[in-house]
Each structure stands twice: as structure tokens, then as C-alpha cells.
CSV table of C-alpha atoms in Angstrom, one decimal:
chain,number,residue,atom,x,y,z
A,199,UNK,CA,84.7,112.7,73.4
A,200,UNK,CA,88.0,112.6,75.3
A,201,UNK,CA,90.0,109.9,75.3
A,202,UNK,CA,90.8,108.4,79.1
A,203,UNK,CA,94.9,108.5,79.3
A,204,UNK,CA,94.6,106.5,82.7
A,205,UNK,CA,93.2,103.6,80.6
A,206,UNK,CA,95.4,100.0,80.8
A,207,UNK,CA,96.3,98.5,77.8
A,208,UNK,CA,94.3,95.9,76.5
A,209,UNK,CA,96.9,92.7,77.3
A,210,UNK,CA,97.3,94.1,81.1
A,211,UNK,CA,93.5,94.0,81.5
A,212,UNK,CA,92.8,90.6,80.0
A,213,UNK,CA,96.3,89.2,82.3
A,214,UNK,CA,94.3,90.9,85.4
A,215,UNK,CA,91.1,89.3,84.8
A,216,UNK,CA,92.9,86.0,83.9
A,217,UNK,CA,94.5,86.2,87.2
A,218,UNK,CA,91.1,87.0,89.0
A,219,UNK,CA,89.6,83.9,87.4
A,220,UNK,CA,92.2,81.6,88.5
A,221,UNK,CA,92.2,82.8,92.1
A,222,UNK,CA,88.3,82.6,91.8
A,223,UNK,CA,88.8,79.0,90.8
A,224,UNK,CA,91.3,78.2,93.3
A,225,UNK,CA,89.1,80.1,96.1
A,226,UNK,CA,85.9,77.8,95.0
A,227,UNK,CA,88.1,74.9,95.8
A,228,UNK,CA,88.8,73.7,92.5
A,229,UNK,CA,92.4,73.0,92.4
A,230,UNK,CA,92.6,71.8,88.9
A,231,UNK,CA,91.6,74.1,85.9
A,232,UNK,CA,90.5,71.0,84.3
A,233,UNK,CA,87.8,70.0,86.9
A,234,UNK,CA,86.8,73.5,87.0
A,235,UNK,CA,86.3,73.5,83.1
A,236,UNK,CA,84.5,70.3,82.9
A,237,UNK,CA,82.1,71.6,85.9
A,238,UNK,CA,81.2,74.8,83.7
A,239,UNK,CA,80.9,72.8,80.7
A,240,UNK,CA,84.1,74.5,78.9
A,241,UNK,CA,86.9,73.1,77.0
A,242,UNK,CA,90.0,72.8,79.7
A,243,UNK,CA,92.6,74.4,77.1
A,244,UNK,CA,90.1,77.3,76.4
A,245,UNK,CA,89.2,77.8,79.8
A,246,UNK,CA,93.3,77.8,80.7
A,247,UNK,CA,94.1,80.1,77.9
A,248,UNK,CA,91.7,82.6,79.8
A,249,UNK,CA,93.3,82.3,83.3
A,250,UNK,CA,96.5,83.1,81.1
A,251,UNK,CA,95.0,86.5,79.6
A,252,UNK,CA,93.3,85.6,76.6
A,253,UNK,CA,90.3,87.6,74.9
A,254,UNK,CA,87.0,86.2,75.8
A,255,UNK,CA,83.4,86.7,74.6
A,256,UNK,CA,80.9,88.5,76.7
A,257,UNK,CA,79.2,85.1,76.8
A,258,UNK,CA,82.2,83.3,78.2
A,259,UNK,CA,82.3,86.3,80.7
A,260,UNK,CA,78.5,85.9,81.8
A,261,UNK,CA,79.2,82.1,82.2
A,262,UNK,CA,82.3,82.6,84.3
A,263,UNK,CA,80.6,85.3,86.6
A,264,UNK,CA,77.6,82.8,87.2
A,265,UNK,CA,80.1,79.8,88.0
A,266,UNK,CA,81.2,82.0,90.6
A,267,UNK,CA,77.6,83.5,91.7
A,268,UNK,CA,78.3,86.8,90.8
A,269,UNK,CA,77.6,89.4,88.3
A,270,UNK,CA,79.6,90.0,85.2
A,271,UNK,CA,80.4,94.0,86.9
A,272,UNK,CA,81.6,92.0,90.3
A,273,UNK,CA,84.0,90.0,88.1
A,274,UNK,CA,85.4,93.0,86.2
A,275,UNK,CA,85.6,95.4,88.9
A,276,UNK,CA,88.6,97.2,89.4
A,277,UNK,CA,90.4,95.4,86.7
A,278,UNK,CA,91.1,99.3,84.8
A,279,UNK,CA,92.4,100.5,88.0
A,280,UNK,CA,96.4,101.4,87.5
A,281,UNK,CA,97.3,100.6,90.9
A,282,UNK,CA,95.5,97.2,91.2
């Protein structure tokens, strides 16, 4: 199997994911990460780490996708693109 040379590195991927979940939170009218984290039953500090680009478990991805009323696939769509 060939390695995809166009794949972005993990740090950049999670940075983009963090930016996406922050935008989705703000678009959902949650001005503070604390109020959003509390609403979905997540520790505020943990949630803020995800917005800053920290790696997360699949269960966390599922929880966040559900909170934004979308599938995990939609949440992750386009993050690999070099130009995004």
C-alpha cells in the first residue's frame, strides 16, 4: 500500500478540527466554551483543549458531532485538504 504524500500532519489536522468545533459552537450561539461544555456534559478544560487542537477519542468525536446534530463524517469532512 502506498503512503499518501499529500496527507497533512496530525498536529495540523487537530488544529483544523479544533477551529471547526469552535466555529460550530459559536455558530450555535454558545458564546462561552464553558456553557457549551456543560451543556454536553464535558469538562470545560478538556473541551477547551480540543478547541486548541488536542487529539481526542472517537467517543468524543461522536459526542461533539451529536451536539452539532451531524455525523462524525460531516464533522471531519475536508480536514485533510492541503488548501483548507
